[in-house]
PDB file of C-alpha atoms in Angstrom:
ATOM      1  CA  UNK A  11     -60.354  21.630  57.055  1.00 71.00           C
ATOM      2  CA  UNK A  12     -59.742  21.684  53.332  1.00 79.00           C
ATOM      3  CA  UNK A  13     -56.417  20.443  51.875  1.00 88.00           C
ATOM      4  CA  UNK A  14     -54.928  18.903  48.529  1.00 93.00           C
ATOM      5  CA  UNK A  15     -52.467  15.988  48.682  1.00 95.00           C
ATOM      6  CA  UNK A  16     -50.114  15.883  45.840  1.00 97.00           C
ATOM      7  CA  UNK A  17     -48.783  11.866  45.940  1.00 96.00           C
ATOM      8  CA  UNK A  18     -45.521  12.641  44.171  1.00 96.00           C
ATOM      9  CA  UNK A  19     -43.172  15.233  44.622  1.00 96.00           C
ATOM     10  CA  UNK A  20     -41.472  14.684  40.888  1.00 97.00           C
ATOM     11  CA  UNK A  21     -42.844  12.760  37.874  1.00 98.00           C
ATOM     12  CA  UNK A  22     -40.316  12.023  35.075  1.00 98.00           C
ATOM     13  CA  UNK A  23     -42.048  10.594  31.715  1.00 97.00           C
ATOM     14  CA  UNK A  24     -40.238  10.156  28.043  1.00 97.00           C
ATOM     15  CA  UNK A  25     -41.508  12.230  25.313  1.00 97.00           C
ATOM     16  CA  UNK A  26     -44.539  10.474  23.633  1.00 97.00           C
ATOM     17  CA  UNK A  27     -45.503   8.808  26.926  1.00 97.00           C
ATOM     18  CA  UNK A  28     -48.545   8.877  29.162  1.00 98.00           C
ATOM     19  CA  UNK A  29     -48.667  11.834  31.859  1.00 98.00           C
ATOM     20  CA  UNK A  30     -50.275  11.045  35.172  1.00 98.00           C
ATOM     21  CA  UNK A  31     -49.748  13.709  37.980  1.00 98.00           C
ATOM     22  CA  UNK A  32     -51.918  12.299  41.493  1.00 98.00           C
ATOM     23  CA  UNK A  33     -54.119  14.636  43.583  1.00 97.00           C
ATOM     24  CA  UNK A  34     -56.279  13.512  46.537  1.00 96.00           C
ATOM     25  CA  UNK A  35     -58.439  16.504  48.107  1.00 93.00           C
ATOM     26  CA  UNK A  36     -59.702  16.681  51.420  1.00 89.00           C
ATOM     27  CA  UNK A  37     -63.535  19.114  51.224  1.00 78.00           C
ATOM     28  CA  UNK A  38     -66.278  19.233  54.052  1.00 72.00           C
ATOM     29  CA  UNK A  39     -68.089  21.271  50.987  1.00 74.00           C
ATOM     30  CA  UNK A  40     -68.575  20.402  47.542  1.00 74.00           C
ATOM     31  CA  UNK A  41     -65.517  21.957  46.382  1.00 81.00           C
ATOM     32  CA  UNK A  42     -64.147  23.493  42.826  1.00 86.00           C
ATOM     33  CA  UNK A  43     -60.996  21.612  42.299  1.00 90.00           C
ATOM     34  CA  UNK A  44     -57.918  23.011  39.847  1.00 93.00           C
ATOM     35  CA  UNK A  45     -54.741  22.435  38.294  1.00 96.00           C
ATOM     36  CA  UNK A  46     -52.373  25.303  37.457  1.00 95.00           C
ATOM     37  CA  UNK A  47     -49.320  25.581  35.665  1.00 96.00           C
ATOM     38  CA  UNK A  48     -46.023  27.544  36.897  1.00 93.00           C
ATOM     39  CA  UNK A  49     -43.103  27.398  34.084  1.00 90.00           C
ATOM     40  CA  UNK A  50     -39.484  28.894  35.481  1.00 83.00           C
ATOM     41  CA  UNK A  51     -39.861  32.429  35.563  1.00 75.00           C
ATOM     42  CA  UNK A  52     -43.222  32.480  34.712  1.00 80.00           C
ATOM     43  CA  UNK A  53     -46.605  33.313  36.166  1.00 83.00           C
ATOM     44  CA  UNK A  54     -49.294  30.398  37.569  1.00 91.00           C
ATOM     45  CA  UNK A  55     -52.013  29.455  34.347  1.00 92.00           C
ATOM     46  CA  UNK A  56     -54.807  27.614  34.507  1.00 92.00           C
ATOM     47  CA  UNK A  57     -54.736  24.200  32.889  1.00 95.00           C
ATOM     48  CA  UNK A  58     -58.595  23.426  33.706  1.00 93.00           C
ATOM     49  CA  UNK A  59     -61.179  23.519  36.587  1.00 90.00           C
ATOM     50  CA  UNK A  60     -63.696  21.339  37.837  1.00 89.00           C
ATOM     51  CA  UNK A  61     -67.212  22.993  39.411  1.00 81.00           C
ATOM     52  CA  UNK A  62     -69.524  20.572  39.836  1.00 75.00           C
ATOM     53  CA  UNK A  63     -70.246  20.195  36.277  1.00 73.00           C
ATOM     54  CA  UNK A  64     -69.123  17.426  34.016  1.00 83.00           C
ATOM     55  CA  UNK A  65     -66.611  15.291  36.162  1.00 88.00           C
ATOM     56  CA  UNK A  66     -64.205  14.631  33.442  1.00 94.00           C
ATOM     57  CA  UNK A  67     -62.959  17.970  32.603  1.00 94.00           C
ATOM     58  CA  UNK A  68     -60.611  18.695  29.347  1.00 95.00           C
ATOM     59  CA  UNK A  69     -58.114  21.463  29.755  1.00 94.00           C
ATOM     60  CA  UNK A  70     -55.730  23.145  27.449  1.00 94.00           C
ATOM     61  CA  UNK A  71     -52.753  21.590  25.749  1.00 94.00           C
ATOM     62  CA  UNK A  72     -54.646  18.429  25.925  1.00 96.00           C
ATOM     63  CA  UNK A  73     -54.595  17.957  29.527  1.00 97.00           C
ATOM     64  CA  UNK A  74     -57.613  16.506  31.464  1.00 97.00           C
ATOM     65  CA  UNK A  75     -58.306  15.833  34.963  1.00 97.00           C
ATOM     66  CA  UNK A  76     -61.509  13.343  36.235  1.00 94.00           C
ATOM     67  CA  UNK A  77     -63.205  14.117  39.624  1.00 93.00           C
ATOM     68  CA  UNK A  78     -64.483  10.746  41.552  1.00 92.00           C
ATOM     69  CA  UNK A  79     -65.879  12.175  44.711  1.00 89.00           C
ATOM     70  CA  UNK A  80     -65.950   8.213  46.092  1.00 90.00           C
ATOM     71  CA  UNK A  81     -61.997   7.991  45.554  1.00 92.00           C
ATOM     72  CA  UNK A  82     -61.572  12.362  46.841  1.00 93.00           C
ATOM     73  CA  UNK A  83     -59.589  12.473  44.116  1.00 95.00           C
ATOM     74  CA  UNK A  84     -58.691  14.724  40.922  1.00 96.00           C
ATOM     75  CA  UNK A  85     -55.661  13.126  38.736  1.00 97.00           C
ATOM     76  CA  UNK A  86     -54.284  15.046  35.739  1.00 98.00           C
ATOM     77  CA  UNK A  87     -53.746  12.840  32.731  1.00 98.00           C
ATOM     78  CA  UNK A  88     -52.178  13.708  29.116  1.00 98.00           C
ATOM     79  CA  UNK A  89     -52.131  11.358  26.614  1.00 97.00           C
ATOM     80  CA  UNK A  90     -48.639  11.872  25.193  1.00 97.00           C
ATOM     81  CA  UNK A  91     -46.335  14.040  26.717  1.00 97.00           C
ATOM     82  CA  UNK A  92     -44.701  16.951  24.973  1.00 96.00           C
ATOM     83  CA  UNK A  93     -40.858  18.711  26.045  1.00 96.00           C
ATOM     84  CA  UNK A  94     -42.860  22.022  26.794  1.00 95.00           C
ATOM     85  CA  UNK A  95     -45.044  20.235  29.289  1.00 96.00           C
ATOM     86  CA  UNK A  96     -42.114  20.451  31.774  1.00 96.00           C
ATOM     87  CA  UNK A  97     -43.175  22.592  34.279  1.00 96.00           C
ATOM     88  CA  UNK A  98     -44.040  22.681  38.359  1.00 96.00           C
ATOM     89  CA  UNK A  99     -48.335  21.573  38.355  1.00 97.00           C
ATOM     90  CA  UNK A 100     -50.433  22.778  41.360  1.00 97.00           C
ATOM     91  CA  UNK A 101     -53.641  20.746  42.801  1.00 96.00           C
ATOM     92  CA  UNK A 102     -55.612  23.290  44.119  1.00 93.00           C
ATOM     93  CA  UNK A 103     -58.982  23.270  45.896  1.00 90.00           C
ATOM     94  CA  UNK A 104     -61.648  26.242  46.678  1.00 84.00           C
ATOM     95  CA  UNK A 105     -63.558  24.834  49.381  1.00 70.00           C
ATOM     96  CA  UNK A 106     -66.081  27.436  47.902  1.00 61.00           C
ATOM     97  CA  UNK A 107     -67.660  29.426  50.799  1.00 56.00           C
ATOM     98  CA  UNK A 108     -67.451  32.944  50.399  1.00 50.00           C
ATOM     99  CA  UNK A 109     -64.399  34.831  50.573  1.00 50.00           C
ATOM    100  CA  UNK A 110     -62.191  31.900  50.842  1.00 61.00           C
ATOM    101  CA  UNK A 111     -59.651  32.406  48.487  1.00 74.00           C
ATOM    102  CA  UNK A 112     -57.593  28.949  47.085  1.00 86.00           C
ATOM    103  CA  UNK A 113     -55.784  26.612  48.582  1.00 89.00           C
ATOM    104  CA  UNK A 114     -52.626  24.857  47.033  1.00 93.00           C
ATOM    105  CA  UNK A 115     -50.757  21.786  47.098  1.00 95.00           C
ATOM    106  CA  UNK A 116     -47.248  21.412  47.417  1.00 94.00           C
ATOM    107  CA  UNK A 117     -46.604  20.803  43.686  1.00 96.00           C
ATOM    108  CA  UNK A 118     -45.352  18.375  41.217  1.00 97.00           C
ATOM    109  CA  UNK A 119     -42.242  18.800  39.036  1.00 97.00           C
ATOM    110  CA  UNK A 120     -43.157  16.873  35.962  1.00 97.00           C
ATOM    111  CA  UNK A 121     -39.307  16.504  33.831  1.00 97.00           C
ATOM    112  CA  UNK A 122     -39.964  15.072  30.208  1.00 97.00           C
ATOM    113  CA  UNK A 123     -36.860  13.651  28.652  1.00 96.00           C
ATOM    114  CA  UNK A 124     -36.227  13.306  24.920  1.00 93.00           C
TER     115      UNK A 124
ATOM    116  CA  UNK B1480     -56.137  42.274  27.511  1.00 63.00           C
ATOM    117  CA  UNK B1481     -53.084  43.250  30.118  1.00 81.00           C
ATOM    118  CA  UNK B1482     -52.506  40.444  32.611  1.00 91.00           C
ATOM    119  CA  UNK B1483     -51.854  41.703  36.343  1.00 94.00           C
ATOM    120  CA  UNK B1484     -48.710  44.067  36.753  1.00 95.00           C
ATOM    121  CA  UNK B1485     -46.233  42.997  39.623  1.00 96.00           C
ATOM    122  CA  UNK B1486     -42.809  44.941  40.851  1.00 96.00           C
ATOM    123  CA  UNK B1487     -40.131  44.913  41.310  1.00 97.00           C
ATOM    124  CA  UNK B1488     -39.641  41.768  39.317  1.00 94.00           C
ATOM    125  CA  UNK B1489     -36.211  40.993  41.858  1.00 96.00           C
ATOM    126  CA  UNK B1490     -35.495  41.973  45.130  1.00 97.00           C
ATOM    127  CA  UNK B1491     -32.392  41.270  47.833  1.00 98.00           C
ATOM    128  CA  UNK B1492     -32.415  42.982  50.905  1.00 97.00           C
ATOM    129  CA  UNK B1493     -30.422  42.546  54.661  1.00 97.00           C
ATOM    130  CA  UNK B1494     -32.437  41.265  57.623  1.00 96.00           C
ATOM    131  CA  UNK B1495     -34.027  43.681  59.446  1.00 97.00           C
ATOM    132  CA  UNK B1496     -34.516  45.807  56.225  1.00 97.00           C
ATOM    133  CA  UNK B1497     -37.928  46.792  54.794  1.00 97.00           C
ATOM    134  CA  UNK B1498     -39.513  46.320  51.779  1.00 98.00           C
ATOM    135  CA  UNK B1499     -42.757  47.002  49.504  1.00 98.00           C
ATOM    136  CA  UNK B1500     -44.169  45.090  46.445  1.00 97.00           C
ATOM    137  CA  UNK B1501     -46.643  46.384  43.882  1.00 97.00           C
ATOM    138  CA  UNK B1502     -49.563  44.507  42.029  1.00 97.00           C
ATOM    139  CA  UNK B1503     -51.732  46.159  39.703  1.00 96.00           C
ATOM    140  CA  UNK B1504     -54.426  43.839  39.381  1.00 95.00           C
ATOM    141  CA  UNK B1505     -56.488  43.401  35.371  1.00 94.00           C
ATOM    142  CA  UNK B1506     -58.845  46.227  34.743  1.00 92.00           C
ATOM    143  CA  UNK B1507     -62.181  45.921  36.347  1.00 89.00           C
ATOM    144  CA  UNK B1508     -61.237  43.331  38.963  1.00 91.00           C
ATOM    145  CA  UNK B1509     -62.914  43.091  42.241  1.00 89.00           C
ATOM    146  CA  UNK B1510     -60.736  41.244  43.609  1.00 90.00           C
ATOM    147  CA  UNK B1511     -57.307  41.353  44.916  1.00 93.00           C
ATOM    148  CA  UNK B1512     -55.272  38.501  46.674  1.00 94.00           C
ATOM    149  CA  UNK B1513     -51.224  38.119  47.303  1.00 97.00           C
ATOM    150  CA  UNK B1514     -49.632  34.719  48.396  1.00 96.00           C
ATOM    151  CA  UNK B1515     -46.435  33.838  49.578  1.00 97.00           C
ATOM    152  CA  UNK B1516     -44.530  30.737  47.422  1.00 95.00           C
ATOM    153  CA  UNK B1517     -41.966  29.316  49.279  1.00 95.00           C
ATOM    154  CA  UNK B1518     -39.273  27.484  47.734  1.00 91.00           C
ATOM    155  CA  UNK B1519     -40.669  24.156  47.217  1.00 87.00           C
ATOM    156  CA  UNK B1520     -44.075  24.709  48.232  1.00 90.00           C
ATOM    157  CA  UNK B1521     -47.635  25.911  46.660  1.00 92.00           C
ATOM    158  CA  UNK B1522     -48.975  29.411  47.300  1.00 94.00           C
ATOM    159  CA  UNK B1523     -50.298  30.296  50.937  1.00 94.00           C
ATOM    160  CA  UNK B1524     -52.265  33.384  50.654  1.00 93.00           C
ATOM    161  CA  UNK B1525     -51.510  36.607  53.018  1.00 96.00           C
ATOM    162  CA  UNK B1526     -54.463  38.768  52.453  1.00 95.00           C
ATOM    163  CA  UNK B1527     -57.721  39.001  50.110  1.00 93.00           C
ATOM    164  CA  UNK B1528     -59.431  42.378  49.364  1.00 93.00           C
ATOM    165  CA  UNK B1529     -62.759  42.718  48.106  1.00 90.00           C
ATOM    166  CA  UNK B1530     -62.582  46.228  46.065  1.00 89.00           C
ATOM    167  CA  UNK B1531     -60.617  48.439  49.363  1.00 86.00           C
ATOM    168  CA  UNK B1532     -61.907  46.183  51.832  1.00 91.00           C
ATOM    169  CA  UNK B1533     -60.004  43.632  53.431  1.00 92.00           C
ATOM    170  CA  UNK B1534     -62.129  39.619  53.304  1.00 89.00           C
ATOM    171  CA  UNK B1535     -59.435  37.525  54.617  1.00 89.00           C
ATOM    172  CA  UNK B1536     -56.044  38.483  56.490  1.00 93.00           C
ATOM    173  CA  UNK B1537     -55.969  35.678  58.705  1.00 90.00           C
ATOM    174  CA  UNK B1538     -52.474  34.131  57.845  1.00 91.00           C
ATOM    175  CA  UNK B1539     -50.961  37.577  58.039  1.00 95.00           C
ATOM    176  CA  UNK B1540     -47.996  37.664  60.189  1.00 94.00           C
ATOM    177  CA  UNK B1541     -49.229  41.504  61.329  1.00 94.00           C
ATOM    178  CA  UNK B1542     -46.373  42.128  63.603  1.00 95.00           C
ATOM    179  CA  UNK B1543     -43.738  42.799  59.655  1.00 97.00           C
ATOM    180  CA  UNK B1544     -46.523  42.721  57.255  1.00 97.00           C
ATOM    181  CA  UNK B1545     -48.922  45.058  56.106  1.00 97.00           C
ATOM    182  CA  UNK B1546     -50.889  45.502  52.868  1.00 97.00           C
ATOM    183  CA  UNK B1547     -53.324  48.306  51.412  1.00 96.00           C
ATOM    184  CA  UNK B1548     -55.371  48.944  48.561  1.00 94.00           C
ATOM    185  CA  UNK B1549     -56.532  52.448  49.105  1.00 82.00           C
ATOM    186  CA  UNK B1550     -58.606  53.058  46.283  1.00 86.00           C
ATOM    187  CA  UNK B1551     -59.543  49.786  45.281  1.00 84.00           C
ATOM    188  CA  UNK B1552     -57.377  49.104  42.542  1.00 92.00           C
ATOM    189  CA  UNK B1553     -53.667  49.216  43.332  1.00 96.00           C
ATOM    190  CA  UNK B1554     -51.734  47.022  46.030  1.00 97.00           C
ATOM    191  CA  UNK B1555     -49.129  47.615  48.061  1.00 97.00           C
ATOM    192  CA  UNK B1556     -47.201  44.809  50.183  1.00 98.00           C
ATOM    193  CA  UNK B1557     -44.990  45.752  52.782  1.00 98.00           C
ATOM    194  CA  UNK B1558     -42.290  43.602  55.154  1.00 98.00           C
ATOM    195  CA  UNK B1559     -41.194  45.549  57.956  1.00 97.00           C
ATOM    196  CA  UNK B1560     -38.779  44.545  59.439  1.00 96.00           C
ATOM    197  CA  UNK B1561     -37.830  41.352  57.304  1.00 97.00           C
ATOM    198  CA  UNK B1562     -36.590  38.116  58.714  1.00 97.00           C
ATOM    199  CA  UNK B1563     -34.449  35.811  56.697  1.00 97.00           C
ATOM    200  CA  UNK B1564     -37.872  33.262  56.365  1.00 96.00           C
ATOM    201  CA  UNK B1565     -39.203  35.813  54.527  1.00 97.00           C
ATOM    202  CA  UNK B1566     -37.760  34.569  51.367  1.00 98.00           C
ATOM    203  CA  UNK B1567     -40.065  34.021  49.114  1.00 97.00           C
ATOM    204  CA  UNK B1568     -42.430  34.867  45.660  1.00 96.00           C
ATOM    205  CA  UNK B1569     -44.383  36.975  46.521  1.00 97.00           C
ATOM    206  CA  UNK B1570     -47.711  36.603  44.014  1.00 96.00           C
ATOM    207  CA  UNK B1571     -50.418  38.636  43.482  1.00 96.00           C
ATOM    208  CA  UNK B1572     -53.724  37.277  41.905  1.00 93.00           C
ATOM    209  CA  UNK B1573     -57.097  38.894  40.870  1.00 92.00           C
ATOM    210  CA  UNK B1574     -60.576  37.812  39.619  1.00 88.00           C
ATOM    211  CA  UNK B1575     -63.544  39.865  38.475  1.00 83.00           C
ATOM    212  CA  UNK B1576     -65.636  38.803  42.166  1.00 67.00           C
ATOM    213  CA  UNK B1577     -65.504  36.109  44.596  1.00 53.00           C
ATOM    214  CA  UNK B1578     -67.798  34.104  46.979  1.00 48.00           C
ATOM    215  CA  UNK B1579     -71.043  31.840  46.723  1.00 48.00           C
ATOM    216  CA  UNK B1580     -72.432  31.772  43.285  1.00 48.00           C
ATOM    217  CA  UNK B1581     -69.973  30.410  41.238  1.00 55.00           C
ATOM    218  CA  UNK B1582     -66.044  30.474  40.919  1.00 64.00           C
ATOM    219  CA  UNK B1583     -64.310  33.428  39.220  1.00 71.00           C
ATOM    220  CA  UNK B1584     -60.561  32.076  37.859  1.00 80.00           C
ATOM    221  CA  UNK B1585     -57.917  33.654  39.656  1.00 87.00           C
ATOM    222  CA  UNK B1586     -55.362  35.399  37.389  1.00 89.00           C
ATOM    223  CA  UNK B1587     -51.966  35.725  38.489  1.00 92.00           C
ATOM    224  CA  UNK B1588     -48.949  38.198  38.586  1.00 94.00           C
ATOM    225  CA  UNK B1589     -45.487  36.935  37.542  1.00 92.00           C
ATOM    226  CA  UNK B1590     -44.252  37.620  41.407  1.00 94.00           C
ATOM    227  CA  UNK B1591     -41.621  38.778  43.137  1.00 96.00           C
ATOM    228  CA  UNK B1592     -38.645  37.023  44.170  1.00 95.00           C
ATOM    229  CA  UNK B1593     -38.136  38.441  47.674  1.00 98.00           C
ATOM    230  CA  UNK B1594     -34.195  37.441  48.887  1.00 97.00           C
ATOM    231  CA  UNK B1595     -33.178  37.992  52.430  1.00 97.00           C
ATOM    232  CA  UNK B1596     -29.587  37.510  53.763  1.00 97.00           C
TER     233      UNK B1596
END
């Protein structure tokens, strides 16, 4: 079965501090691997995608995530965070087979304080 | 480019009551999905349609739910009768095709927040 693990349910960071937001994936395929974005009140985005490509993929707003199929994992990582990066962040896994549609984890509320 | 349509934005009904949501997916899409977000949990999708076709309804609860997309472009989501578990976002996502052959990003709806007392 295919399944994302999101390691912690909240992640609080200062402004101008490292982001790291945890994702282990479980895939009997080689999967496509996500992270989305879901502000209050707003609609899921796309922050980047990994498809077998390049295994350190850059993302907008200066978010990247690194695939290491030996660890089955897919962390999201920003430099230095900013206030607007407060948000709810999905892991989320397409175990790619044909008209399977995505599956998500649970979530991670990243709070960024001043 | 518009983004995919979803209403009513809000919704509170009783137990027991029905309901229907509407998604109007981005021009030209194949491909039409809606998920249920529970409070404090990801997306679970309910149903995928390829064009009018139904792909995937397997987490469906079919006994109160029911969706359509008659002529391949519209959705309709319907609860009948609902249950207070029911409480929800209700999203609705679409990408230009799906299956082997690459992945097609999934664009989504700003839901709606479904309320049952």
């Amino acid at each position: 079965a295919q399944s994302v693990t999101q390691l912690d349910s909240h992640v609080s960071v200062s402004e101008g501090t490292p982001v790291l937001l945890r994702c282990n994936y479980s895939s009997s395929y080689s999967p496509s691997l996500f992270w989305y974005v879901q502000h209050p009140n707003k609609g899921l985005q796309l922050l980047l995608k990994y498809t077998s490509a390049a295994t350190l993929v850059k993302g907008i707003n200066g978010f990247e995530a690194e695939f290491k199929k030996s660890e089955t994992s897919f962390h999201l990582t920003k430099p230095s965070a900013h206030m607007s990066d407060a948000a709810e962040y999905f892991c989320v896994v397409n175990p790619n087979q044909a008209g399977t549609a995505l599956i998500f984890g649970k979530g991670t509320t990243l709070s960024v304080s001043s | 480019e518009a983004g995919v349509a979803q209403s009513p934005r809000y919704k509170i009904i009783e137990k027991r009551q029905s309901v229907a949501f509407w998604c109007n997916p981005i021009s030209g899409h194949a491909t039409l999905y809606w998920y249920q977000q529970i409070l404090g949990q990801g997306p679970k999708l309910l149903i995928q349609f390829q064009n009018n076709g139904v792909v995937d309804d397997s987490q469906l609860p079919k006994d109160r739910f029911s969706a359509e997309r008659l002529k391949g472009v519209d959705s309709t989501l319907k609860i009948q009768p609902a249950k207070l578990e029911d409480s929800a976002v209700y999203l609705c996502a679409s990408s230009s095709r799906s299956g082997t052959g690459g992945y097609n990003e999934q664009f989504f709806g700003p839901g709606t927040r479904l309320t049952v007392l």
